Amino acid sequence: MPRRSLLATAALAAVPLAVLGAFFLYPVAGMIGRGFWPDGSFDPGSVLEVLGRDRVHRVLWFTVWTAGLATLLAVVLGVPVAFALHRIRFRGQGFLRTLIVVPFVMPTVVAGVAFRQLIASSGPLGGLHLDGTPTAIVAALVFFNVSVVVRTVGSFWEGLDRRTEEAAAALGAPPLRVFATITLPALFPVIASAASVVFLFCSTSFGIVLTLGGLRYANVETEIYQLTTQELDLQAAAALSVLQIVVITGLLAFSYRVRRNAPAVSRAAGRLRRPGLHDVPVLVWSAVVIGLLVTPLLTLAHGSLRVDGRWSLDNYRALQTTGDDNALLVTATSALVRSFEVAVQAAGLALVLGTLVAFLVSRRPRSRWTRRASGLFDGIFMLPLGVSAVTLGFGFLITLDSPPLDLRTSSLLLPIAQAMVALPLVVRTVAPVLASIDPRQREAAASLGAGPLRVALTVDVPHAWRALVAATGFAFAVSLGEFGATSFLARDDAPTLPVVIFRLIGRPGAENFGMALAGSVVLAIATGVAMLLVDKVRAGAVGAF
Amino acid sequence: MRTRTRSSLLATGALVLAVLAAGCGSSTDDKPLAADELRGSTIVVASHDSWAMSDDVMAKFTEQTGIKVKIATNGDAGALTNKLVLTKDDPIADGVYGIDNTFATRAIDEDVLTQYAPLVSPAAIAPFRLEGQTKSFLTPVDYSDVCFNVDDAWFAENKVTPPATLDDLVLPKYKGLTVVPGASTSSPGLAFLLATIGAYGEDGWKGYWQKLLDNEVKIDAGWSDAYEVDFSAGGGKGDRPIVLSYSSSPPFTIPEGGTKPTTSALLDTCFRQVEYAGVLKGAKNPIGMQKFIDFMIGDDFQAALPDNMFVYPVNTAIKLPAGWAEYAPTAKKPISVPAADITKNRTAWLRDWRDLTTR
């Protein structure tokens, strides 16, 4: 390997690493450090003592079983939908593909309220007595994460070579047998990878457990929040954070391993066929699942259009005001504008960093050592997926307070924090596409005298531009709805829409609540439109992991 | 091989630096602004998420003093206090508004504040002051009473007499009718826990909570979940006619075209929360913040409090808005717990409470 190109690689790697180091690793390390060095002296004993507490065991067990069950359900519900949306062709399919992603990018707080309205004893599903039960929490977790399974598995399935299946069918194997012996084994790595990511999202969910768990139930994430914000028990919070990071690292390693064994995505998707009679069960199943996903969204929309028991657009008109009795410091519409600004900045930053990372991890490693390094590099950038937003938010406060990183009061802090959250999603969208480029094309270009930059421009970019556009849109949508990290940063007089919605929910008066619902619908539509545009580019695997 | 290690060295170097740098932080000390530099200066006031104040009132302050005010909201009263404790070496603001009596002594014990007592302060404020040594660190600005609210319309319709006291809530006829926000996740919830401790004592409160739980009380995460989803007179038209809220909530339930609210507050179940303002230690503009505290206990700000933040001004001589005097009276004898006891026992009480309620 020529020395120059290695130096260039190192330089390229240094940029995203430095940013991640400054805005993610450093704040998180600072917060955890406070736990391990309570009065300036190293005291790991008291941290370990925390892990022996009964309550911690209960919280851990609850986290594991809810996330496990939700993951299982998301896979069982999602795989048939992936087939329906990615293997057969019918009208309105594109719209449905987009629709199922909306829950994933919704602010959890908003979805939590929508869910509670649905299952509260006075709501449409009140008869099931789900409110305040673990069932409700699991249902909401599934609601949020089904799309991850559908998109991840679907985009892979689309490009799966059909000839083996066709051969088996021609030899007389019934469809189920074909599925069990050929398709499922081929899909297994992707399903496992999607499942591990879903488990990760479920085990670190914050807003859902906080709003739906009442107080009976706490997971590791809400417990860290409790310990940090209310009790200032930094040692216990640090213990749980470290535990979380260890578990997540294990999960990511597992996900990386199974992903690596999966064949590369073929970008030439086969022609989708029209549905036949034997597809009816799958289609019915998918219709039911999509129906379940849409119900909370419809409850939200319905609530936003009702004022005093009649249909009205007043809640939407109210968005131009600061709410009943000046509930807000700014109008909801200006908050929406601010959300857009932040989302554009965050998406831009996430795109630049994410592309660099994706470019580096998608290079075919030449030796075991570089493969290891590449895997580690990849993994580090996945970490923001699973580190407590509370830890990050508080970490910002105690670490970014001196030059050159005196950003606590800077308006850039919010886009930077959100970019950290969106970064893993960008990497996961772009990397598979770059990895699927035949290295011989690059080699041919290089042997014809093109420099590395020229190779990237003439080979990588034409292949990957769709994925780049899509990743940007996705990062934009995620940032638009991001609430966790945002809510822990000191907010000045320019809040984003999710923050405004949360504030409205917390104020008395039916007008404010209606306005919160209307704001949520606007947000859901904005994220939906962003995703729709992304899908129009036909980029393939957006929202796939 | 050598070159390979170089790139990995770079990567690990970045990580090591990050971890090392996290262990030590230094801040540059700016000199605080002097009194003659105030015009045109800015103060940053850390507050909780419920901060709201009309632009006219804030403009008045800037007009009088030439000082601009920037508000930074930081979660609820607990999160706000703890953030200030965490960042006390390099404060995020010049002053704070919104620390209440459940967190006041923690902020003072942790050495977050400097002493300041306004020279001119209305006599009516005196009873709201903190006790003894701690008095001069925080100035009371407003207060609110956390009380149970009942949906009178529901009780009339179902021909049930509404409850009146904390004891009533555990009676079988009110089984499954009550919803409260949790003590560990919301400030009214914590106030209610303290009310039960104040009413039933250190030994009796757990027994009372056990009875409440047996009577199927519902515990939500926050005030909004309780009031806007489960309460029968809230936005979500829930099915529980008894909710923990504020004595100032009823006027919000006056129907369109009606004159009377459909709910009322139970004034024998109240815990009083007082909110304070103070100057942070290490503030860049301490004198500006002192001036703002003077302004907060002045008539303009005090009169605007009820409409903006649904709280009562500490200057009880100020006239309340229409409807408040009639439908949002305050408690005659609120239940109280000494601030120092709260700070000493808060964590233990909350843990006991959590273990009791999250079986």
GROMACS .gro file of C-alpha atoms in nm, chain A residues 105-321:
model
  217
  105VAL     CA    1  -3.882   0.991   1.314
  106MET     CA    2  -4.161   1.123   1.534
  107PRO     CA    3  -4.069   1.290   1.861
  108THR     CA    4  -4.119   1.024   2.125
  109VAL     CA    5  -4.300   1.261   2.354
  110VAL     CA    6  -4.561   1.333   2.090
  111ALA     CA    7  -4.607   0.967   2.012
  112GLY     CA    8  -4.630   0.895   2.382
  113VAL     CA    9  -4.919   1.136   2.415
  114ALA     CA   10  -5.087   0.997   2.103
  115PHE     CA   11  -5.058   0.649   2.248
  116ARG     CA   12  -5.193   0.750   2.582
  117GLN     CA   13  -5.493   0.915   2.420
  118LEU     CA   14  -5.556   0.593   2.234
  119ILE     CA   15  -5.534   0.357   2.530
  120ALA     CA   16  -5.647   0.578   2.818
  121SER     CA   17  -5.966   0.430   2.956
  122SER     CA   18  -6.163   0.706   2.785
  123GLY     CA   19  -5.986   0.650   2.450
  124PRO     CA   20  -6.089   0.429   2.157
  125LEU     CA   21  -5.895   0.129   2.294
  126GLY     CA   22  -5.984   0.198   2.657
  127GLY     CA   23  -6.163  -0.133   2.689
  128LEU     CA   24  -5.834  -0.322   2.672
  129HIS     CA   25  -5.709  -0.165   2.998
  130LEU     CA   26  -5.361  -0.125   2.859
  131ASP     CA   27  -5.288   0.210   3.014
  132GLY     CA   28  -4.994   0.205   3.251
  133THR     CA   29  -4.907  -0.156   3.174
  134PRO     CA   30  -4.585  -0.295   3.030
  135THR     CA   31  -4.795  -0.412   2.733
  136ALA     CA   32  -4.847  -0.048   2.634
  137ILE     CA   33  -4.476   0.020   2.655
  138VAL     CA   34  -4.391  -0.281   2.441
  139ALA     CA   35  -4.660  -0.184   2.189
  140ALA     CA   36  -4.518   0.166   2.159
  141LEU     CA   37  -4.165   0.035   2.120
  142VAL     CA   38  -4.285  -0.189   1.838
  143PHE     CA   39  -4.472   0.104   1.683
  144PHE     CA   40  -4.151   0.302   1.668
  145ASN     CA   41  -3.924   0.031   1.541
  146VAL     CA   42  -4.117  -0.187   1.297
  147SER     CA   43  -4.003   0.037   1.014
  148VAL     CA   44  -3.640  -0.040   1.093
  149VAL     CA   45  -3.708  -0.410   1.031
  150VAL     CA   46  -3.924  -0.346   0.723
  151ARG     CA   47  -3.671  -0.118   0.560
  152THR     CA   48  -3.359  -0.308   0.649
  153VAL     CA   49  -3.493  -0.645   0.547
  154GLY     CA   50  -3.696  -0.508   0.256
  155SER     CA   51  -3.415  -0.321   0.086
  156PHE     CA   52  -3.197  -0.629   0.106
  157TRP     CA   53  -3.473  -0.862  -0.005
  158GLU     CA   54  -3.540  -0.645  -0.307
  159GLY     CA   55  -3.192  -0.707  -0.436
  160LEU     CA   56  -3.181  -1.074  -0.342
  161ASP     CA   57  -3.109  -1.301  -0.636
  162ARG     CA   58  -3.435  -1.470  -0.727
  163ARG     CA   59  -3.292  -1.745  -0.939
  164THR     CA   60  -3.225  -1.989  -0.653
  165GLU     CA   61  -3.582  -1.954  -0.534
  166GLU     CA   62  -3.713  -1.996  -0.885
  167ALA     CA   63  -3.504  -2.306  -0.934
  168ALA     CA   64  -3.636  -2.457  -0.612
  169ALA     CA   65  -3.991  -2.376  -0.712
  170ALA     CA   66  -3.936  -2.529  -1.056
  171LEU     CA   67  -3.819  -2.845  -0.886
  172GLY     CA   68  -4.154  -2.864  -0.712
  173ALA     CA   69  -4.092  -2.713  -0.367
  174PRO     CA   70  -4.406  -2.545  -0.226
  175PRO     CA   71  -4.375  -2.169  -0.154
  176LEU     CA   72  -4.343  -2.217   0.224
  177ARG     CA   73  -4.065  -2.467   0.180
  178VAL     CA   74  -3.885  -2.234  -0.059
  179PHE     CA   75  -3.913  -1.961   0.201
  180ALA     CA   76  -3.792  -2.180   0.485
  181THR     CA   77  -3.500  -2.344   0.307
  182ILE     CA   78  -3.378  -2.073   0.071
  183THR     CA   79  -3.509  -1.728   0.147
  184LEU     CA   80  -3.494  -1.728   0.524
  185PRO     CA   81  -3.133  -1.848   0.549
  186ALA     CA   82  -3.034  -1.583   0.296
  187LEU     CA   83  -3.219  -1.316   0.493
  188PHE     CA   84  -3.099  -1.431   0.831
  189PRO     CA   85  -2.792  -1.204   0.863
  190VAL     CA   86  -2.999  -0.901   0.771
  191ILE     CA   87  -3.279  -0.993   1.010
  192ALA     CA   88  -3.027  -1.047   1.289
  193SER     CA   89  -2.863  -0.714   1.215
  194ALA     CA   90  -3.197  -0.532   1.211
  195ALA     CA   91  -3.302  -0.707   1.530
  196SER     CA   92  -2.988  -0.605   1.714
  197VAL     CA   93  -3.039  -0.243   1.615
  198VAL     CA   94  -3.404  -0.255   1.718
  199PHE     CA   95  -3.305  -0.406   2.051
  200LEU     CA   96  -3.060  -0.123   2.094
  201PHE     CA   97  -3.324   0.141   2.021
  202CYS     CA   98  -3.573  -0.027   2.253
  203SER     CA   99  -3.333  -0.067   2.541
  204THR     CA  100  -3.234   0.298   2.525
  205SER     CA  101  -3.578   0.448   2.466
  206PHE     CA  102  -3.651   0.736   2.694
  207GLY     CA  103  -3.962   0.933   2.602
  208ILE     CA  104  -4.183   0.629   2.561
  209VAL     CA  105  -4.104   0.470   2.894
  210LEU     CA  106  -4.132   0.806   3.066
  211THR     CA  107  -4.476   0.890   2.928
  212LEU     CA  108  -4.627   0.543   2.910
  213GLY     CA  109  -4.459   0.378   3.204
  214GLY     CA  110  -4.644   0.602   3.440
  215LEU     CA  111  -4.402   0.556   3.719
  216ARG     CA  112  -4.445   0.193   3.782
  217TYR     CA  113  -4.185   0.106   3.525
  218ALA     CA  114  -3.839   0.238   3.461
  219ASN     CA  115  -3.573   0.128   3.217
  220VAL     CA  116  -3.203   0.201   3.233
  221GLU     CA  117  -3.242   0.523   3.037
  222THR     CA  118  -3.518   0.674   3.250
  223GLU     CA  119  -3.332   0.559   3.560
  224ILE     CA  120  -3.020   0.748   3.449
  225TYR     CA  121  -3.240   1.052   3.395
  226GLN     CA  122  -3.389   1.017   3.743
  227LEU     CA  123  -3.055   0.969   3.911
  228THR     CA  124  -2.898   1.262   3.730
  229THR     CA  125  -3.168   1.527   3.726
  230GLN     CA  126  -3.349   1.456   4.050
  231GLU     CA  127  -3.108   1.289   4.286
  232LEU     CA  128  -2.775   1.411   4.146
  233ASP     CA  129  -2.647   1.062   4.222
  234LEU     CA  130  -2.376   1.081   3.958
  235GLN     CA  131  -2.207   0.762   4.072
  236ALA     CA  132  -2.514   0.553   4.012
  237ALA     CA  133  -2.577   0.729   3.682
  238ALA     CA  134  -2.219   0.664   3.575
  239ALA     CA  135  -2.247   0.297   3.671
  240LEU     CA  136  -2.556   0.256   3.458
  241SER     CA  137  -2.405   0.455   3.170
  242VAL     CA  138  -2.097   0.237   3.166
  243LEU     CA  139  -2.312  -0.074   3.177
  244GLN     CA  140  -2.516   0.062   2.889
  245ILE     CA  141  -2.206   0.133   2.683
  246VAL     CA  142  -2.068  -0.217   2.746
  247VAL     CA  143  -2.394  -0.384   2.640
  248ILE     CA  144  -2.427  -0.161   2.337
  249THR     CA  145  -2.072  -0.227   2.227
  250GLY     CA  146  -2.146  -0.599   2.244
  251LEU     CA  147  -2.462  -0.554   2.040
  252LEU     CA  148  -2.286  -0.344   1.780
  253ALA     CA  149  -2.009  -0.598   1.750
  254PHE     CA  150  -2.266  -0.870   1.697
  255SER     CA  151  -2.456  -0.664   1.442
  256TYR     CA  152  -2.134  -0.581   1.258
  257ARG     CA  153  -2.033  -0.946   1.247
  258VAL     CA  154  -2.360  -1.068   1.099
  259ARG     CA  155  -2.373  -0.778   0.858
  260ARG     CA  156  -2.026  -0.856   0.734
  261ASN     CA  157  -2.129  -1.208   0.646
  262ALA     CA  158  -2.424  -1.086   0.444
  263PRO     CA  159  -2.374  -1.068   0.068
  264ALA     CA  160  -2.344  -0.716  -0.068
  265VAL     CA  161  -2.665  -0.546  -0.171
  266SER     CA  162  -2.719  -0.578  -0.542
  267ARG     CA  163  -2.825  -0.240  -0.665
  268ALA     CA  164  -3.000  -0.369  -0.971
  269ALA     CA  165  -3.326  -0.457  -0.806
  270GLY     CA  166  -3.511  -0.734  -0.982
  271ARG     CA  167  -3.846  -0.658  -1.138
  272LEU     CA  168  -4.121  -0.668  -0.881
  273ARG     CA  169  -4.411  -0.890  -0.965
  274ARG     CA  170  -4.782  -0.828  -0.936
  275PRO     CA  171  -4.944  -0.991  -0.635
  276GLY     CA  172  -5.102  -1.330  -0.690
  277LEU     CA  173  -5.365  -1.523  -0.501
  278HIS     CA  174  -5.115  -1.694  -0.274
  279ASP     CA  175  -4.993  -1.354  -0.155
  280VAL     CA  176  -5.326  -1.275   0.010
  281PRO     CA  177  -5.229  -1.386   0.364
  282VAL     CA  178  -4.914  -1.175   0.355
  283LEU     CA  179  -5.104  -0.876   0.220
  284VAL     CA  180  -5.373  -0.906   0.485
  285TRP     CA  181  -5.108  -0.937   0.754
  286SER     CA  182  -4.933  -0.627   0.620
  287ALA     CA  183  -5.257  -0.435   0.603
  288VAL     CA  184  -5.324  -0.515   0.967
  289VAL     CA  185  -4.973  -0.411   1.073
  290ILE     CA  186  -4.987  -0.087   0.877
  291GLY     CA  187  -5.333  -0.026   1.021
  292LEU     CA  188  -5.191  -0.062   1.370
  293LEU     CA  189  -4.912   0.180   1.286
  294VAL     CA  190  -5.149   0.438   1.146
  295THR     CA  191  -5.401   0.428   1.431
  296PRO     CA  192  -5.204   0.644   1.677
  297LEU     CA  193  -5.129   0.889   1.396
  298LEU     CA  194  -5.499   0.909   1.312
  299THR     CA  195  -5.593   0.958   1.678
  300LEU     CA  196  -5.352   1.249   1.681
  301ALA     CA  197  -5.495   1.400   1.362
  302HIS     CA  198  -5.850   1.348   1.482
  303GLY     CA  199  -5.778   1.515   1.814
  304SER     CA  200  -5.613   1.809   1.643
  305LEU     CA  201  -5.919   1.876   1.426
  306ARG     CA  202  -6.172   1.874   1.710
  307VAL     CA  203  -6.245   2.180   1.917
  308ASP     CA  204  -6.520   2.154   2.180
  309GLY     CA  205  -6.667   1.850   2.010
  310ARG     CA  206  -6.692   1.995   1.660
  311TRP     CA  207  -6.466   1.990   1.354
  312SER     CA  208  -6.247   2.297   1.330
  313LEU     CA  209  -5.912   2.423   1.213
  314ASP     CA  210  -5.873   2.653   1.512
  315ASN     CA  211  -5.591   2.447   1.660
  316TYR     CA  212  -5.393   2.501   1.341
  317ARG     CA  213  -5.470   2.871   1.334
  318ALA     CA  214  -5.348   2.892   1.691
  319LEU     CA  215  -5.003   2.780   1.578
  320GLN     CA  216  -4.940   3.139   1.467
  321THR     CA  217  -4.991   3.258   1.823
   0.00000   0.00000   0.00000
